PDB file of C-alpha atoms in Angstrom:
ATOM      1  CA  MET A1226      13.242  16.518 -23.537  1.00 30.00           C
ATOM      2  CA  THR A1227      12.912  15.447 -19.886  1.00 29.00           C
ATOM      3  CA  THR A1228      13.965  11.988 -18.843  1.00 33.00           C
ATOM      4  CA  THR A1229      12.992  10.232 -15.658  1.00 37.00           C
ATOM      5  CA  THR A1230      15.542   8.081 -13.901  1.00 39.00           C
ATOM      6  CA  PRO A1231      13.944   5.030 -12.317  1.00 43.00           C
ATOM      7  CA  SER A1232      14.335   4.930  -8.569  1.00 46.00           C
ATOM      8  CA  SER A1233      16.731   2.323  -7.239  1.00 49.00           C
ATOM      9  CA  LYS A1234      15.537  -0.511  -5.056  1.00 56.00           C
ATOM     10  CA  ALA A1235      17.168   1.229  -2.091  1.00 63.00           C
ATOM     11  CA  ASP A1236      14.783   4.166  -2.609  1.00 76.00           C
ATOM     12  CA  HIS A1237      11.658   2.030  -2.381  1.00 88.00           C
ATOM     13  CA  GLY A1238       9.394   2.592   0.584  1.00 96.00           C
ATOM     14  CA  LEU A1239       8.387   5.563   2.693  1.00 98.00           C
ATOM     15  CA  ARG A1240      11.200   7.835   3.894  1.00 98.00           C
ATOM     16  CA  CYS A1241      10.845  10.526   6.568  1.00 98.00           C
ATOM     17  CA  HIS A1242      13.634  13.063   6.969  1.00 97.00           C
ATOM     18  CA  ALA A1243      13.542  15.496   9.906  1.00 97.00           C
ATOM     19  CA  LEU A1244       9.743  15.274   9.713  1.00 98.00           C
ATOM     20  CA  ASP A1245       7.770  17.483  12.103  1.00 98.00           C
ATOM     21  CA  VAL A1246       4.102  16.594  12.577  1.00 98.00           C
ATOM     22  CA  GLU A1247       1.740  18.679  14.697  1.00 97.00           C
ATOM     23  CA  ILE A1248      -1.905  18.876  15.719  1.00 95.00           C
ATOM     24  CA  GLY A1249      -2.440  22.601  15.994  1.00 91.00           C
ATOM     25  CA  ALA A1250       0.533  23.715  18.062  1.00 89.00           C
ATOM     26  CA  ARG A1251       0.920  20.335  19.772  1.00 95.00           C
ATOM     27  CA  PRO A1252       3.773  18.184  18.463  1.00 97.00           C
ATOM     28  CA  VAL A1253       3.039  14.600  17.424  1.00 98.00           C
ATOM     29  CA  ALA A1254       6.528  13.732  16.178  1.00 98.00           C
ATOM     30  CA  ARG A1255       9.650  15.885  16.121  1.00 98.00           C
ATOM     31  CA  GLU A1256      12.592  15.301  13.770  1.00 98.00           C
ATOM     32  CA  LEU A1257      11.218  11.946  12.627  1.00 98.00           C
ATOM     33  CA  ASP A1258      13.994  10.227  10.675  1.00 97.00           C
ATOM     34  CA  LEU A1259      12.766   6.881   9.490  1.00 97.00           C
ATOM     35  CA  VAL A1260      12.747   4.572   6.480  1.00 98.00           C
ATOM     36  CA  LEU A1261       9.840   2.142   6.159  1.00 98.00           C
ATOM     37  CA  ARG A1262      10.720  -0.462   3.554  1.00 98.00           C
ATOM     38  CA  PRO A1263       8.855  -3.035   1.450  1.00 98.00           C
ATOM     39  CA  GLY A1264       8.562  -6.312   3.318  1.00 98.00           C
ATOM     40  CA  GLU A1265       8.038  -4.528   6.654  1.00 99.00           C
ATOM     41  CA  PHE A1266       4.817  -4.422   8.672  1.00 99.00           C
ATOM     42  CA  TRP A1267       4.858  -1.423  11.009  1.00 99.00           C
ATOM     43  CA  GLY A1268       2.579  -1.079  14.018  1.00 99.00           C
ATOM     44  CA  LEU A1269       1.876   2.522  15.030  1.00 99.00           C
ATOM     45  CA  LEU A1270       1.175   2.589  18.767  1.00 99.00           C
ATOM     46  CA  GLY A1271       0.296   5.339  21.205  1.00 98.00           C
ATOM     47  CA  ALA A1272      -2.271   6.493  23.718  1.00 97.00           C
ATOM     48  CA  ASN A1273      -5.603   7.979  22.670  1.00 96.00           C
ATOM     49  CA  GLY A1274      -5.003  11.412  21.172  1.00 95.00           C
ATOM     50  CA  SER A1275      -1.293  10.827  20.594  1.00 97.00           C
ATOM     51  CA  GLY A1276      -1.668  11.601  16.874  1.00 97.00           C
ATOM     52  CA  LYS A1277      -1.607   8.195  15.211  1.00 98.00           C
ATOM     53  CA  THR A1278      -4.314   9.129  12.702  1.00 97.00           C
ATOM     54  CA  THR A1279      -2.674  12.485  12.024  1.00 98.00           C
ATOM     55  CA  LEU A1280       0.674  10.833  11.315  1.00 98.00           C
ATOM     56  CA  LEU A1281      -0.936   8.290   8.991  1.00 98.00           C
ATOM     57  CA  ARG A1282      -2.641  11.112   7.100  1.00 97.00           C
ATOM     58  CA  HIS A1283       0.765  12.751   6.638  1.00 98.00           C
ATOM     59  CA  PHE A1284       2.143   9.446   5.346  1.00 98.00           C
ATOM     60  CA  ALA A1285      -0.746   9.401   2.858  1.00 97.00           C
ATOM     61  CA  GLY A1286       0.029  12.915   1.628  1.00 96.00           C
ATOM     62  CA  LEU A1287      -3.301  14.243   2.910  1.00 96.00           C
ATOM     63  CA  LEU A1288      -1.721  16.752   5.302  1.00 96.00           C
ATOM     64  CA  PRO A1289       1.410  18.887   4.876  1.00 95.00           C
ATOM     65  CA  PRO A1290       4.120  18.493   7.528  1.00 96.00           C
ATOM     66  CA  ALA A1291       5.172  21.365   9.759  1.00 96.00           C
ATOM     67  CA  GLY A1292       8.738  20.675   8.690  1.00 97.00           C
ATOM     68  CA  GLY A1293      10.987  18.140   7.037  1.00 97.00           C
ATOM     69  CA  THR A1294      10.330  15.942   4.028  1.00 96.00           C
ATOM     70  CA  LEU A1295       8.450  12.769   3.201  1.00 97.00           C
ATOM     71  CA  SER A1296       9.117  10.709   0.083  1.00 97.00           C
ATOM     72  CA  LEU A1297       7.703   7.553  -1.471  1.00 97.00           C
ATOM     73  CA  ASP A1298       9.902   5.356  -3.657  1.00 96.00           C
ATOM     74  CA  GLY A1299      12.488   8.116  -3.921  1.00 95.00           C
ATOM     75  CA  ARG A1300      10.078  10.884  -4.979  1.00 96.00           C
ATOM     76  CA  PRO A1301       8.815  13.641  -2.646  1.00 96.00           C
ATOM     77  CA  LEU A1302       5.249  12.790  -1.722  1.00 95.00           C
ATOM     78  CA  ALA A1303       4.027  16.268  -2.661  1.00 91.00           C
ATOM     79  CA  ARG A1304       5.195  15.724  -6.270  1.00 94.00           C
ATOM     80  CA  TRP A1305       3.106  12.624  -6.886  1.00 96.00           C
ATOM     81  CA  PRO A1306       0.029  13.162  -9.096  1.00 95.00           C
ATOM     82  CA  ARG A1307      -2.944  12.045  -7.020  1.00 93.00           C
ATOM     83  CA  ARG A1308      -4.130   9.305  -9.380  1.00 93.00           C
ATOM     84  CA  GLU A1309      -0.633   7.875  -9.731  1.00 95.00           C
ATOM     85  CA  LEU A1310      -0.145   8.030  -5.967  1.00 96.00           C
ATOM     86  CA  ALA A1311      -3.403   6.123  -5.430  1.00 96.00           C
ATOM     87  CA  ARG A1312      -2.023   3.252  -7.498  1.00 95.00           C
ATOM     88  CA  SER A1313       1.025   3.017  -5.231  1.00 97.00           C
ATOM     89  CA  LEU A1314      -0.362   3.973  -1.823  1.00 98.00           C
ATOM     90  CA  GLY A1315      -3.748   3.399  -0.238  1.00 98.00           C
ATOM     91  CA  MET A1316      -5.263   4.201   3.142  1.00 98.00           C
ATOM     92  CA  MET A1317      -8.020   2.511   5.103  1.00 97.00           C
ATOM     93  CA  GLN A1318      -9.553   5.346   7.092  1.00 93.00           C
ATOM     94  CA  GLN A1319     -10.646   4.968  10.704  1.00 88.00           C
ATOM     95  CA  HIS A1320     -14.269   5.880   9.963  1.00 81.00           C
ATOM     96  CA  ALA A1321     -16.376   4.992   6.938  1.00 74.00           C
ATOM     97  CA  ASP A1322     -19.804   6.637   7.063  1.00 72.00           C
ATOM     98  CA  TYR A1323     -22.031   5.283   4.322  1.00 71.00           C
ATOM     99  CA  VAL A1324     -25.033   7.534   3.714  1.00 66.00           C
ATOM    100  CA  PHE A1325     -26.073   6.374   0.223  1.00 77.00           C
ATOM    101  CA  ASP A1326     -27.615   3.006  -0.582  1.00 82.00           C
ATOM    102  CA  ALA A1327     -24.779   1.807  -2.785  1.00 93.00           C
ATOM    103  CA  SER A1328     -24.250  -1.933  -2.755  1.00 96.00           C
ATOM    104  CA  VAL A1329     -21.400  -3.640  -0.950  1.00 97.00           C
ATOM    105  CA  LEU A1330     -19.919  -4.613  -4.326  1.00 97.00           C
ATOM    106  CA  ASP A1331     -20.131  -1.028  -5.633  1.00 96.00           C
ATOM    107  CA  VAL A1332     -18.198   0.267  -2.622  1.00 96.00           C
ATOM    108  CA  ALA A1333     -15.551  -2.434  -2.996  1.00 97.00           C
ATOM    109  CA  LEU A1334     -15.174  -1.450  -6.653  1.00 96.00           C
ATOM    110  CA  THR A1335     -14.180   2.095  -5.667  1.00 94.00           C
ATOM    111  CA  GLY A1336     -10.745   0.584  -5.094  1.00 96.00           C
ATOM    112  CA  ARG A1337     -10.376   0.274  -8.868  1.00 95.00           C
ATOM    113  CA  HIS A1338     -11.081   3.966  -9.567  1.00 93.00           C
ATOM    114  CA  PRO A1339      -7.378   4.994  -9.727  1.00 94.00           C
ATOM    115  CA  TYR A1340      -6.969   2.592 -12.650  1.00 92.00           C
ATOM    116  CA  LEU A1341      -9.954   3.822 -14.688  1.00 89.00           C
ATOM    117  CA  GLY A1342     -10.047   6.678 -17.172  1.00 80.00           C
ATOM    118  CA  PRO A1343     -12.761   9.364 -17.303  1.00 82.00           C
ATOM    119  CA  TRP A1344     -16.198   7.786 -17.830  1.00 80.00           C
ATOM    120  CA  GLN A1345     -14.638   4.334 -17.966  1.00 82.00           C
ATOM    121  CA  ARG A1346     -16.678   1.578 -16.340  1.00 89.00           C
ATOM    122  CA  GLU A1347     -15.334  -1.319 -14.307  1.00 86.00           C
ATOM    123  CA  SER A1348     -14.510  -4.417 -16.334  1.00 90.00           C
ATOM    124  CA  ARG A1349     -15.431  -8.011 -15.602  1.00 92.00           C
ATOM    125  CA  ASP A1350     -11.891  -8.485 -14.282  1.00 95.00           C
ATOM    126  CA  ASP A1351     -12.422  -5.555 -11.911  1.00 94.00           C
ATOM    127  CA  ARG A1352     -15.639  -7.102 -10.615  1.00 96.00           C
ATOM    128  CA  ASP A1353     -13.983 -10.493 -10.212  1.00 97.00           C
ATOM    129  CA  HIS A1354     -11.156  -8.819  -8.295  1.00 96.00           C
ATOM    130  CA  ALA A1355     -13.687  -7.108  -6.029  1.00 98.00           C
ATOM    131  CA  MET A1356     -15.590 -10.333  -5.402  1.00 98.00           C
ATOM    132  CA  ARG A1357     -12.369 -12.105  -4.404  1.00 98.00           C
ATOM    133  CA  ALA A1358     -11.634  -9.325  -1.920  1.00 98.00           C
ATOM    134  CA  LEU A1359     -15.158  -9.568  -0.508  1.00 98.00           C
ATOM    135  CA  ALA A1360     -14.702 -13.318  -0.127  1.00 98.00           C
ATOM    136  CA  THR A1361     -11.474 -12.681   1.786  1.00 98.00           C
ATOM    137  CA  VAL A1362     -13.393 -10.607   4.358  1.00 98.00           C
ATOM    138  CA  ASP A1363     -16.465 -12.895   4.434  1.00 98.00           C
ATOM    139  CA  LEU A1364     -18.739 -10.415   2.650  1.00 98.00           C
ATOM    140  CA  ALA A1365     -19.228 -12.111  -0.735  1.00 98.00           C
ATOM    141  CA  SER A1366     -22.712 -13.277   0.260  1.00 98.00           C
ATOM    142  CA  LEU A1367     -23.636  -9.639   1.008  1.00 98.00           C
ATOM    143  CA  ALA A1368     -22.385  -8.204  -2.298  1.00 98.00           C
ATOM    144  CA  ASP A1369     -25.836  -6.870  -3.250  1.00 97.00           C
ATOM    145  CA  ARG A1370     -26.776  -5.577   0.202  1.00 96.00           C
ATOM    146  CA  PRO A1371     -27.027  -1.774   0.651  1.00 95.00           C
ATOM    147  CA  VAL A1372     -24.074  -0.565   2.691  1.00 94.00           C
ATOM    148  CA  THR A1373     -26.404   1.363   5.017  1.00 92.00           C
ATOM    149  CA  ARG A1374     -27.613  -2.009   6.313  1.00 93.00           C
ATOM    150  CA  LEU A1375     -24.197  -3.261   7.403  1.00 93.00           C
ATOM    151  CA  SER A1376     -23.129  -3.677  11.010  1.00 94.00           C
ATOM    152  CA  GLY A1377     -20.128  -1.745  12.295  1.00 92.00           C
ATOM    153  CA  GLY A1378     -17.854  -4.754  11.917  1.00 95.00           C
ATOM    154  CA  GLU A1379     -19.128  -5.497   8.417  1.00 96.00           C
ATOM    155  CA  ALA A1380     -18.508  -1.874   7.413  1.00 95.00           C
ATOM    156  CA  ARG A1381     -14.916  -2.119   8.662  1.00 96.00           C
ATOM    157  CA  ARG A1382     -14.347  -5.295   6.688  1.00 97.00           C
ATOM    158  CA  LEU A1383     -15.775  -3.621   3.591  1.00 97.00           C
ATOM    159  CA  ALA A1384     -13.342  -0.708   3.971  1.00 97.00           C
ATOM    160  CA  PHE A1385     -10.522  -3.243   4.176  1.00 98.00           C
ATOM    161  CA  ALA A1386     -11.838  -5.056   1.093  1.00 98.00           C
ATOM    162  CA  ALA A1387     -11.817  -1.782  -0.881  1.00 97.00           C
ATOM    163  CA  LEU A1388      -8.140  -1.348   0.041  1.00 98.00           C
ATOM    164  CA  LEU A1389      -7.415  -4.885  -1.159  1.00 98.00           C
ATOM    165  CA  VAL A1390      -9.175  -4.089  -4.432  1.00 98.00           C
ATOM    166  CA  GLN A1391      -7.023  -0.961  -4.797  1.00 97.00           C
ATOM    167  CA  SER A1392      -3.971  -3.232  -4.390  1.00 97.00           C
ATOM    168  CA  PRO A1393      -1.300  -0.597  -3.637  1.00 97.00           C
ATOM    169  CA  ASP A1394       2.306  -1.422  -2.789  1.00 97.00           C
ATOM    170  CA  THR A1395       2.043   0.666   0.407  1.00 98.00           C
ATOM    171  CA  LEU A1396      -0.928   0.041   2.699  1.00 99.00           C
ATOM    172  CA  LEU A1397      -1.843   2.477   5.480  1.00 99.00           C
ATOM    173  CA  LEU A1398      -4.475   1.217   7.908  1.00 99.00           C
ATOM    174  CA  ASP A1399      -6.079   3.289  10.659  1.00 98.00           C
ATOM    175  CA  GLU A1400      -7.322   0.930  13.385  1.00 97.00           C
ATOM    176  CA  PRO A1401      -8.186  -1.845  10.914  1.00 97.00           C
ATOM    177  CA  THR A1402      -9.353  -4.244  13.639  1.00 97.00           C
ATOM    178  CA  ASN A1403     -11.722  -1.794  15.339  1.00 94.00           C
ATOM    179  CA  HIS A1404     -15.241  -3.283  15.820  1.00 93.00           C
ATOM    180  CA  LEU A1405     -14.079  -6.735  14.710  1.00 96.00           C
ATOM    181  CA  ASP A1406     -14.510 -10.017  16.586  1.00 97.00           C
ATOM    182  CA  PHE A1407     -11.500 -12.196  17.357  1.00 97.00           C
ATOM    183  CA  ARG A1408     -11.737 -14.249  14.169  1.00 98.00           C
ATOM    184  CA  HIS A1409     -11.913 -11.247  11.865  1.00 98.00           C
ATOM    185  CA  GLN A1410      -9.182  -9.368  13.749  1.00 98.00           C
ATOM    186  CA  VAL A1411      -6.860 -12.283  13.100  1.00 98.00           C
ATOM    187  CA  SER A1412      -8.056 -12.604   9.497  1.00 98.00           C
ATOM    188  CA  VAL A1413      -7.361  -8.934   8.707  1.00 98.00           C
ATOM    189  CA  MET A1414      -3.918  -8.945  10.319  1.00 99.00           C
ATOM    190  CA  ARG A1415      -2.992 -12.243   8.693  1.00 98.00           C
ATOM    191  CA  THR A1416      -4.110 -10.970   5.281  1.00 98.00           C
ATOM    192  CA  VAL A1417      -2.015  -7.822   5.661  1.00 99.00           C
ATOM    193  CA  GLY A1418       0.902  -9.974   6.778  1.00 98.00           C
ATOM    194  CA  ASN A1419       0.551 -12.151   3.681  1.00 98.00           C
ATOM    195  CA  HIS A1420       0.755  -9.063   1.459  1.00 98.00           C
ATOM    196  CA  VAL A1421       3.814  -7.819   3.344  1.00 98.00           C
ATOM    197  CA  TYR A1422       5.817 -10.958   3.949  1.00 98.00           C
ATOM    198  CA  GLY A1423       4.621 -12.882   0.905  1.00 98.00           C
ATOM    199  CA  ASP A1424       4.322 -10.142  -1.732  1.00 97.00           C
ATOM    200  CA  GLY A1425       6.959  -7.705  -0.448  1.00 97.00           C
ATOM    201  CA  ARG A1426       4.615  -4.789   0.207  1.00 98.00           C
ATOM    202  CA  LEU A1427       4.844  -2.205   2.984  1.00 99.00           C
ATOM    203  CA  ALA A1428       2.123  -1.829   5.620  1.00 99.00           C
ATOM    204  CA  VAL A1429       1.684   0.678   8.444  1.00 99.00           C
ATOM    205  CA  ALA A1430      -1.224   0.105  10.840  1.00 99.00           C
ATOM    206  CA  ALA A1431      -2.368   2.239  13.759  1.00 99.00           C
ATOM    207  CA  LEU A1432      -3.320  -0.263  16.448  1.00 98.00           C
ATOM    208  CA  HIS A1433      -4.584  -0.305  20.024  1.00 96.00           C
ATOM    209  CA  ASP A1434      -4.023  -4.020  20.549  1.00 97.00           C
ATOM    210  CA  VAL A1435      -0.382  -4.436  21.535  1.00 98.00           C
ATOM    211  CA  ASN A1436      -0.657  -8.213  21.264  1.00 98.00           C
ATOM    212  CA  LEU A1437      -1.742  -8.040  17.629  1.00 98.00           C
ATOM    213  CA  ALA A1438       1.275  -5.814  16.974  1.00 98.00           C
ATOM    214  CA  ALA A1439       3.549  -8.258  18.800  1.00 98.00           C
ATOM    215  CA  THR A1440       2.174 -11.159  16.761  1.00 97.00           C
ATOM    216  CA  TYR A1441       2.093  -9.709  13.252  1.00 98.00           C
ATOM    217  CA  CYS A1442       4.269  -6.580  13.042  1.00 99.00           C
ATOM    218  CA  SER A1443       7.963  -6.683  12.221  1.00 99.00           C
ATOM    219  CA  HIS A1444       8.504  -3.110  13.450  1.00 99.00           C
ATOM    220  CA  VAL A1445       6.768  -0.574  15.670  1.00 99.00           C
ATOM    221  CA  LEU A1446       6.709   3.206  15.920  1.00 99.00           C
ATOM    222  CA  LEU A1447       5.840   4.388  19.430  1.00 99.00           C
ATOM    223  CA  LEU A1448       4.375   7.886  19.929  1.00 99.00           C
ATOM    224  CA  TYR A1449       5.039   8.963  23.511  1.00 98.00           C
ATOM    225  CA  GLY A1450       3.557  12.461  23.279  1.00 96.00           C
ATOM    226  CA  GLU A1451       5.069  15.938  23.046  1.00 95.00           C
ATOM    227  CA  GLY A1452       6.861  14.932  19.859  1.00 97.00           C
ATOM    228  CA  GLU A1453       8.837  12.072  21.409  1.00 98.00           C
ATOM    229  CA  TRP A1454       8.974   8.817  19.480  1.00 98.00           C
ATOM    230  CA  GLN A1455      10.856   5.552  19.243  1.00 98.00           C
ATOM    231  CA  ALA A1456      11.070   3.150  16.311  1.00 98.00           C
ATOM    232  CA  GLY A1457      12.606  -0.218  15.612  1.00 98.00           C
ATOM    233  CA  PRO A1458      12.023  -3.972  15.445  1.00 98.00           C
ATOM    234  CA  ALA A1459       8.935  -5.013  17.408  1.00 98.00           C
ATOM    235  CA  PRO A1460      10.712  -7.651  19.548  1.00 97.00           C
ATOM    236  CA  ASP A1461      13.220  -5.029  20.707  1.00 98.00           C
ATOM    237  CA  LEU A1462      10.743  -2.288  21.646  1.00 98.00           C
ATOM    238  CA  LEU A1463       7.682  -4.114  22.937  1.00 98.00           C
ATOM    239  CA  ASN A1464       8.610  -4.507  26.584  1.00 97.00           C
ATOM    240  CA  MET A1465       7.142  -3.562  29.947  1.00 97.00           C
ATOM    241  CA  ASP A1466       9.148  -0.350  30.418  1.00 98.00           C
ATOM    242  CA  ASN A1467       8.295   1.108  27.014  1.00 98.00           C
ATOM    243  CA  LEU A1468       4.622   0.142  27.197  1.00 98.00           C
ATOM    244  CA  GLU A1469       4.169   1.562  30.691  1.00 97.00           C
ATOM    245  CA  ARG A1470       5.686   4.812  29.498  1.00 98.00           C
ATOM    246  CA  LEU A1471       3.561   4.742  26.344  1.00 98.00           C
ATOM    247  CA  TYR A1472       0.202   4.143  28.029  1.00 97.00           C
ATOM    248  CA  GLN A1473       0.885   5.497  31.541  1.00 95.00           C
ATOM    249  CA  CYS A1474      -0.459   2.232  32.893  1.00 95.00           C
ATOM    250  CA  PRO A1475       1.194  -0.673  34.722  1.00 96.00           C
ATOM    251  CA  VAL A1476       1.758  -3.641  32.431  1.00 96.00           C
ATOM    252  CA  THR A1477       2.123  -7.358  33.052  1.00 95.00           C
ATOM    253  CA  VAL A1478       4.203  -9.467  30.668  1.00 95.00           C
ATOM    254  CA  VAL A1479       3.209 -13.103  30.168  1.00 95.00           C
ATOM    255  CA  ASP A1480       5.204 -15.647  28.188  1.00 93.00           C
ATOM    256  CA  THR A1481       2.858 -17.987  26.316  1.00 92.00           C
ATOM    257  CA  PRO A1482       3.315 -20.767  23.733  1.00 92.00           C
ATOM    258  CA  ASP A1483       2.316 -18.149  21.129  1.00 89.00           C
ATOM    259  CA  GLY A1484       4.937 -15.673  22.303  1.00 90.00           C
ATOM    260  CA  ARG A1485       5.143 -12.802  24.768  1.00 92.00           C
ATOM    261  CA  ARG A1486       1.839 -11.121  25.630  1.00 96.00           C
ATOM    262  CA  PHE A1487       1.088  -7.829  27.396  1.00 96.00           C
ATOM    263  CA  HIS A1488      -1.858  -6.935  29.645  1.00 94.00           C
ATOM    264  CA  PRO A1489      -2.796  -4.140  32.047  1.00 93.00           C
ATOM    265  CA  SER A1490      -1.590  -5.054  35.524  1.00 89.00           C
ATOM    266  CA  PHE A1491      -4.875  -4.816  37.407  1.00 83.00           C
ATOM    267  CA  SER A1492      -3.233  -5.644  40.729  1.00 80.00           C
ATOM    268  CA  ARG A1493      -0.936  -2.623  40.344  1.00 79.00           C
ATOM    269  CA  LEU A1494      -3.655  -0.180  39.316  1.00 74.00           C
ATOM    270  CA  SER A1495      -4.318   2.137  42.247  1.00 66.00           C
ATOM    271  CA  ASP A1496      -7.151   4.222  40.816  1.00 58.00           C
ATOM    272  CA  GLY A1497      -9.437   1.522  39.432  1.00 50.00           C
ATOM    273  CA  PRO A1498     -12.790   0.433  40.900  1.00 48.00           C
ATOM    274  CA  SER A1499     -12.609  -1.743  43.978  1.00 47.00           C
ATOM    275  CA  ALA A1500     -13.682  -5.374  43.922  1.00 44.00           C
ATOM    276  CA  ASP A1501     -16.317  -4.764  46.631  1.00 43.00           C
TER     277      ASP A1501
END
């Protein structure tokens, strides 16, 4: 008889040990040693092409690492059965291309699939759960609309709603605020923050908006290129020197009533268009 020892609370979360991640032969992260714990909201930052999506896909168990190990809640990620993993970890992909005329509600309900048996249909509770998620992202009034008739921003919010319906303990989000207006950017980040800081979940989001990361994330992982990385509390790492190195662009730091904010320093850009 085989017995399973429950993982201790110290094991909970996503643990990288000497993790090597590559795109082809190009390193994304070398010797990544990191523990991402419940109650932490990580912002994954880096220039275009730095490998943020690739790293998230490794965290989701969708790609094998070039070296090292990755575990979730004390168990190697590769040993998780896929259905069981989907109940504990979910990923909002960067692109959601809807080619079939399923309804908005039907797509949201896909988040319940890890909890259903073969041929089992969604229950009333499942549908109620999905409708609450759609209400959270301001799509409840469009529940019956075909997804092929959604705008880009509406499609992004639907992908986020499906992740909320899935309700995993670990949320991975690839550019969740892409295509969203100011109000919905704030709504998505605040909702993720509520799940992290209120419910004790773990979230990792690839972001391009440094100010959203500074506002909502407790920690950041910076991908500098060529396998170099830096990780730690957001207030410690989000500074002018690190951001200029990260984006190869001069940065201005502004202290506001809402906290420190970062912007490109247009006056220090030498290769931009002239004002003439």
